[in-house]
Coordinates of C-alpha atoms and ligand atoms in Angstrom, one line a residue:
M140 CA 11.1 -6.9 23.8
T141 CA 9.7 -8.3 20.6
I142 CA 11.0 -6.8 17.4
D143 CA 8.0 -6.7 15.2
L144 CA 9.0 -6.6 11.5
R145 CA 5.7 -8.2 10.3
S146 CA 4.4 -4.9 8.8
D147 CA 4.4 -1.1 9.2
T148 CA 0.7 -1.6 10.0
V149 CA 1.7 -2.4 13.6
T150 CA 2.8 1.2 14.3
K151 CA 1.0 2.9 17.2
P152 CA -0.1 6.5 17.2
T153 CA 2.4 9.2 18.3
E154 CA 1.8 11.2 21.5
A155 CA 0.7 14.1 19.4
M156 CA -1.8 11.9 17.6
I157 CA -3.3 10.8 20.9
Q158 CA -3.6 14.4 22.0
A159 CA -5.2 15.3 18.7
M160 CA -7.7 12.5 19.1
T161 CA -8.6 13.6 22.6
N162 CA -9.2 17.2 21.5
A163 CA -10.8 16.6 18.1
E164 CA -13.8 18.6 17.2
V165 CA -16.4 16.1 15.8
G166 CA -19.8 15.9 14.2
D167 CA -21.8 13.5 12.2
D168 CA -19.8 12.8 9.1
V169 CA -22.7 11.1 7.3
Y170 CA -24.3 14.6 7.3
G171 CA -20.9 16.0 6.2
E172 CA -20.7 17.8 9.6
D173 CA -17.5 16.5 11.1
P174 CA -15.1 19.5 10.8
T175 CA -12.0 17.3 11.5
V176 CA -12.9 14.8 8.7
N177 CA -13.6 17.7 6.4
R178 CA -10.2 19.2 7.1
L179 CA -8.4 15.8 6.6
E180 CA -10.2 15.3 3.3
Q181 CA -9.2 18.9 2.2
V182 CA -5.6 18.5 3.3
A183 CA -5.3 15.1 1.6
A184 CA -6.9 16.3 -1.7
E185 CA -4.4 19.2 -1.8
L186 CA -1.4 17.1 -1.0
L187 CA -2.4 14.5 -3.6
G188 CA -3.2 17.1 -6.2
K189 CA -6.8 16.0 -6.6
E190 CA -10.1 17.9 -6.5
A191 CA -11.5 15.9 -3.6
A192 CA -10.8 13.1 -1.1
L193 CA -12.7 10.7 1.1
L194 CA -11.7 9.1 4.4
V195 CA -12.3 5.3 4.2
T196 CA -11.8 2.6 6.9
S197 CA -8.9 0.8 5.3
G198 CA -6.7 0.4 2.2
T199 CA -8.8 -2.5 1.1
Q200 CA -12.0 -0.5 1.4
G201 CA -10.4 2.4 -0.5
N202 CA -9.3 0.1 -3.4
Q203 CA -12.7 -1.7 -3.5
I204 CA -14.6 1.6 -3.5
A205 CA -12.4 2.7 -6.4
V206 CA -13.2 -0.4 -8.4
L207 CA -16.9 -0.1 -7.6
S208 CA -17.0 3.6 -8.5
H209 CA -15.1 3.2 -11.8
C210 CA -16.6 0.0 -13.1
Q211 CA -19.8 -1.6 -14.2
N212 CA -20.2 -5.3 -13.4
G213 CA -19.1 -7.6 -16.2
E214 CA -16.2 -5.3 -17.1
E215 CA -12.6 -6.3 -17.0
I216 CA -9.9 -4.7 -14.9
I217 CA -6.1 -4.8 -15.7
L218 CA -3.8 -5.5 -12.7
E219 CA -0.3 -6.5 -12.0
E220 CA -0.4 -10.3 -11.2
D221 CA 1.1 -9.8 -7.7
S222 CA -0.9 -6.7 -6.8
H223 CA -2.6 -6.4 -3.4
I224 CA -6.0 -5.9 -5.1
F225 CA -5.7 -9.2 -6.9
Y226 CA -3.7 -11.2 -4.4
Y227 CA -4.7 -10.0 -0.9
E228 CA -8.3 -8.6 -1.0
G229 CA -10.2 -11.9 -0.7
G230 CA -11.4 -11.8 -4.3
A231 CA -13.5 -8.8 -3.5
V232 CA -13.4 -7.2 -6.9
A233 CA -15.2 -10.3 -8.2
A234 CA -17.5 -10.6 -5.2
L235 CA -18.4 -6.9 -4.9
A236 CA -17.9 -5.2 -8.2
G237 CA -18.5 -8.3 -10.3
V238 CA -15.6 -7.5 -12.6
Q239 CA -13.2 -10.0 -14.1
T240 CA -9.5 -9.6 -13.7
R241 CA -6.8 -9.5 -16.4
T242 CA -3.5 -9.9 -14.7
L243 CA -0.1 -8.9 -16.3
Q244 CA 3.3 -9.8 -15.1
G245 CA 5.2 -6.7 -14.1
V246 CA 9.0 -6.1 -13.7
R247 CA 9.5 -5.2 -10.1
G248 CA 5.8 -4.4 -9.9
A249 CA 5.8 -2.0 -12.9
L250 CA 3.7 -2.6 -16.0
T251 CA 4.6 -1.0 -19.3
G252 CA 2.4 1.1 -21.6
Q253 CA 2.9 -1.5 -24.3
Q254 CA 1.7 -4.3 -22.1
V255 CA -1.4 -2.4 -21.1
A256 CA -2.1 -1.3 -24.7
K257 CA -2.2 -4.9 -25.7
A258 CA -4.5 -5.9 -22.8
I259 CA -7.1 -3.2 -23.3
R260 CA -10.0 -4.8 -25.1
A261 CA -11.0 -3.7 -28.6
K262 CA -14.6 -2.9 -29.1
D263 CA -16.0 -6.3 -30.1
I264 CA -19.3 -8.0 -29.5
H265 CA -17.5 -10.9 -27.8
A266 CA -15.3 -9.0 -25.5
P267 CA -15.8 -7.5 -22.1
R268 CA -15.1 -3.8 -21.8
T269 CA -11.9 -2.8 -20.0
G270 CA -13.1 -0.7 -17.1
L271 CA -10.0 0.2 -15.2
V272 CA -6.2 -0.2 -15.0
C273 CA -4.8 -0.6 -11.5
L274 CA -1.2 0.1 -10.5
E275 CA 0.4 -0.4 -7.1
N276 CA 3.1 2.0 -5.7
T277 CA 5.2 1.0 -3.9
H278 CA 4.6 -2.5 -4.9
N279 CA 4.4 -4.7 -1.8
R280 CA 5.1 -8.2 -3.2
A281 CA 7.8 -6.8 -5.4
G282 CA 9.6 -5.8 -2.2
G283 CA 8.5 -2.2 -1.8
A284 CA 9.7 -1.4 -5.3
V285 CA 9.0 2.1 -6.5
V286 CA 7.1 2.5 -9.8
T287 CA 8.7 5.7 -11.2
P288 CA 6.6 8.7 -12.4
E289 CA 7.9 7.9 -15.9
Q290 CA 6.7 4.3 -15.7
M291 CA 3.3 5.6 -14.5
K292 CA 3.1 8.1 -17.3
D293 CA 3.8 5.4 -19.8
V294 CA 0.8 3.4 -18.6
Y295 CA -1.4 6.5 -18.0
D296 CA -0.9 7.9 -21.5
V297 CA -2.0 4.6 -23.1
A298 CA -5.0 4.2 -20.8
Y299 CA -6.1 7.8 -21.3
S300 CA -5.9 7.6 -25.1
R301 CA -8.1 4.5 -24.9
G302 CA -10.6 6.1 -22.5
V303 CA -9.8 3.8 -19.6
P304 CA -9.3 5.3 -16.1
V305 CA -6.3 4.5 -13.9
H306 CA -6.3 3.8 -10.2
V307 CA -3.2 3.6 -8.0
D308 CA -3.1 1.5 -4.9
G309 CA -0.7 3.9 -3.2
A310 CA -0.9 2.3 0.3
R311 CA 2.8 3.3 0.5
L312 CA 2.9 6.0 -2.1
F313 CA 4.6 8.4 0.3
N314 CA 7.4 5.9 0.7
A315 CA 7.9 6.1 -3.0
A316 CA 8.0 9.9 -2.9
V317 CA 10.5 10.0 -0.1
A318 CA 12.7 7.3 -1.8
L319 CA 12.9 9.4 -5.0
G320 CA 13.0 12.7 -3.2
V321 CA 10.0 14.0 -5.2
D322 CA 6.6 15.4 -4.3
V323 CA 3.8 12.8 -4.2
T324 CA 2.1 14.7 -7.1
A325 CA 5.0 13.6 -9.3
F326 CA 3.1 10.2 -9.2
T327 CA -0.5 11.3 -8.8
Q328 CA -0.5 13.5 -11.9
Y329 CA -0.5 10.2 -13.8
T330 CA -3.5 8.6 -12.2
D331 CA -7.2 9.4 -12.1
T332 CA -7.7 8.1 -8.6
V333 CA -5.4 7.1 -5.7
Q334 CA -5.7 5.3 -2.4
I335 CA -3.1 6.0 0.3
C336 CA -2.9 4.4 3.8
L337 CA -2.7 6.6 6.9
S338 CA -2.1 3.6 9.1
K339 CA 1.1 2.1 7.8
G340 CA 4.4 3.9 8.0
L341 CA 2.6 7.2 8.7
S342 CA 1.5 5.7 12.1
A343 CA -2.1 6.8 12.3
P344 CA -4.2 4.2 14.1
V345 CA -6.9 3.7 11.4
G346 CA -7.9 4.8 7.9
S347 CA -7.0 5.5 4.3
I348 CA -7.7 8.2 1.8
L349 CA -9.3 7.8 -1.6
A350 CA -8.8 10.8 -3.9
G351 CA -9.9 11.8 -7.3
S352 CA -12.2 14.2 -9.1
R353 CA -15.2 15.8 -7.3
D354 CA -17.6 13.7 -9.3
F355 CA -15.7 10.5 -8.6
I356 CA -15.5 11.2 -4.9
E357 CA -19.3 12.0 -4.7
N358 CA -20.0 8.6 -6.2
A359 CA -17.3 7.0 -3.9
R360 CA -19.0 8.5 -0.9
W361 CA -22.3 6.8 -1.9
W362 CA -20.5 3.5 -2.3
R363 CA -18.7 3.9 1.1
K364 CA -22.1 4.4 2.7
K365 CA -23.5 1.3 1.0
L366 CA -20.5 -0.8 2.3
G367 CA -21.2 0.4 5.9
G368 CA -18.3 2.9 5.9
G369 CA -20.3 5.9 7.0
M370 CA -18.5 6.6 10.3
R371 CA -20.4 9.4 12.1
Q372 CA -18.0 11.1 14.6
A373 CA -15.0 10.0 12.6
G374 CA -13.0 13.1 13.5
F375 CA -11.4 11.0 16.2
I376 CA -9.8 9.0 13.4
A377 CA -9.3 11.9 11.1
A378 CA -7.3 14.0 13.7
P379 CA -4.3 11.6 13.8
G380 CA -4.7 11.2 10.0
I381 CA -4.0 14.9 9.5
L382 CA -0.8 14.6 11.6
A383 CA 0.1 11.5 9.6
L384 CA 0.1 13.6 6.4
I385 CA 1.7 16.7 7.8
E386 CA 4.3 15.4 10.2
M387 CA 5.1 11.8 9.4
V388 CA 6.1 11.7 5.8
D389 CA 9.7 12.9 6.0
R390 CA 10.7 10.5 8.7
L391 CA 9.9 7.5 6.3
A392 CA 13.5 8.0 5.1
E393 CA 14.7 6.5 8.5
D394 CA 12.7 3.4 7.8
H395 CA 14.3 3.1 4.3
A396 CA 17.8 3.5 5.8
H397 CA 17.0 0.8 8.4
A398 CA 15.7 -1.5 5.6
K399 CA 18.9 -1.0 3.7
L400 CA 21.0 -1.7 6.8
L401 CA 19.0 -5.0 7.3
A402 CA 19.5 -6.0 3.7
A403 CA 23.2 -5.3 3.9
G404 CA 23.4 -7.4 7.1
L405 CA 21.6 -10.3 5.5
Q406 CA 23.7 -10.1 2.3
A407 CA 26.8 -10.2 4.4
L408 CA 25.5 -13.6 5.6
S409 CA 25.4 -14.7 2.0
L410 CA 21.6 -14.6 1.9
E411 CA 19.8 -13.5 -1.2
V412 CA 17.8 -10.3 -0.7
M413 CA 15.8 -8.4 -3.3
P414 CA 16.9 -4.9 -4.1
V415 CA 15.7 -2.6 -1.3
E416 CA 14.2 0.8 -2.3
T417 CA 11.9 1.6 0.6
N418 CA 10.9 -0.1 3.8
I419 CA 10.4 -3.7 2.7
V420 CA 13.1 -6.4 2.7
L421 CA 12.4 -9.7 1.0
M422 CA 14.8 -12.5 2.0
D423 CA 15.1 -15.6 -0.1
T424 CA 15.9 -18.7 2.1
A425 CA 15.9 -21.3 -0.7
K426 CA 19.7 -21.8 -0.7
T427 CA 19.7 -22.3 3.0
G428 CA 17.2 -25.1 2.6
I429 CA 15.1 -23.6 5.4
A430 CA 11.5 -23.0 4.5
A431 CA 10.1 -19.6 5.4
V432 CA 7.7 -21.0 8.0
D433 CA 10.6 -22.7 9.8
F434 CA 12.8 -19.6 9.5
L435 CA 9.9 -17.6 11.0
A436 CA 9.5 -20.0 13.9
K437 CA 13.2 -19.8 14.7
L438 CA 13.1 -16.0 14.6
E439 CA 10.1 -16.0 16.8
E440 CA 12.0 -18.0 19.4
R441 CA 14.5 -15.1 19.4
G442 CA 11.8 -12.5 19.8
I443 CA 11.7 -11.4 16.2
R444 CA 8.6 -11.4 14.0
A445 CA 8.3 -11.3 10.2
V446 CA 5.9 -12.8 7.7
R447 CA 6.0 -15.6 5.1
F448 CA 5.7 -14.2 1.5
D449 CA 6.3 -17.6 -0.2
D450 CA 7.6 -21.0 0.6
Y451 CA 11.2 -19.7 0.8
L452 CA 10.5 -16.0 1.0
V453 CA 10.4 -14.0 4.2
R454 CA 9.3 -10.3 4.4
F455 CA 10.6 -7.8 6.9
V456 CA 9.1 -4.3 7.1
T457 CA 10.8 -1.5 8.9
H458 CA 8.8 1.3 10.6
R459 CA 8.8 3.9 13.4
H460 CA 9.3 1.4 16.2
I461 CA 12.4 -0.2 14.7
G462 CA 15.8 1.3 15.4
E463 CA 19.4 0.4 14.5
A464 CA 19.8 -1.8 17.5
D465 CA 16.8 -3.9 16.4
I466 CA 18.3 -4.3 13.0
R467 CA 21.5 -5.5 14.6
R468 CA 19.7 -8.0 16.8
T469 CA 17.7 -9.3 13.8
V470 CA 20.9 -9.9 11.8
E471 CA 22.5 -11.6 14.7
A472 CA 19.4 -13.8 15.1
V473 CA 19.5 -14.8 11.4
E474 CA 23.2 -15.5 11.7
H475 CA 22.5 -17.7 14.7
I476 CA 19.8 -19.6 12.8
L477 CA 22.1 -20.2 9.8
T478 CA 25.0 -21.5 12.0
T479 CA 22.9 -23.7 14.2
V480 CA 20.3 -25.1 11.7
V481 CA 22.3 -25.4 8.5
K482 CA 25.6 -26.7 9.9
Ligands
TLP20 N1 -1.0 -4.9 3.2 C1 -0.7 -5.6 4.4 C2 -1.2 -7.1 4.1 O1 -2.5 -7.1 3.6 C3 -0.3 -7.8 3.1 C4 0.7 -5.5 4.7 O2 1.1 -5.9 5.8 O3 1.5 -5.1 3.9 N2 -2.5 -2.1 -0.7 C5 -1.3 -2.5 -0.3 C6 -0.2 -2.4 -1.3 C7 -1.0 -3.1 0.9 O4 0.2 -3.5 1.2 C8 -2.1 -3.2 1.8 C9 -1.9 -3.8 3.2 C10 -3.4 -2.7 1.5 C11 -3.5 -2.2 0.2 C12 -4.6 -2.9 2.3 O5 -4.6 -2.0 3.4 P1 -5.5 -2.3 4.7 O6 -4.8 -3.4 5.5 O7 -5.6 -1.0 5.4 O8 -6.8 -2.9 4.2

């Protein structure tokens, strides 16, 4: 059996989710008549501490709708330089919203209020207007690092005082909440809008949530329709989404424990691993002299899948289908590669 550590996006729906999909009561959501979608949006808004929420097709769509809804074209948005919106969304903020990006280097994914204060543009005839600050939590390319509520507050206070809204790409925000043992609203109180993914560690098959004020979500709903995201009988997607939010959050702690186990196993082999806070493990292969692509090919031969994050950086993501035995097998495979390839 393949051990798939490429991403938590590979998780399949639970039995309960499949049942919920089969039995979902549906209607035409473009008319606002799908009771299951309406329920998901209500549950999500309550959990996230926002007035309203919107079911969107994916994390990328949720982030893009956020930028489109917050900004006018020609504005500038502030982002961490390794953020998903900047790094992995195909340049969509430029192509769709027509905004320019101002990237700042974070520490383990976190920006400071001071950095953001410096980057927000003064009113000047030469300058673009700053339309939005985007944060990411947990931060994917920083290895699933948690941006603490205090760090978010630091940025939010500055942005708020300058009249600039804040959006959080919270694809894995529930992982952050579980890691710190706090309610997710500890984070969302310091952001105007938030996107969370239902289809990563939470195991729903499809979908993300965008949440914010009632006015913001009304505008976002209009943008979603323009992007072709009006999904009609989407209750079949929303039903497992409700279970994702209600039943699947607490178990993320298991994924975090498995990630820590994997990191410890790799460190015991003298490999460099970034600090693990949630379900992502970044392994640096530079000292072994084995490039990430070659390491991945060797792992694949042994039935283990991960992804390349850089020339000498491999990412493993733990999730519901990964158990302790899989972690042991992975560490054994890495050990085998190190002993056979390096020596
Ligand atoms: N990330 C994927 C890849 O695109 C890298 C993954 O496997 O981690 N924000 C963050 C922080 C994400 O990590 C992702 C997905 C998204 C947004 C986009 O979500 P989807 O894939 O639903 O568009």
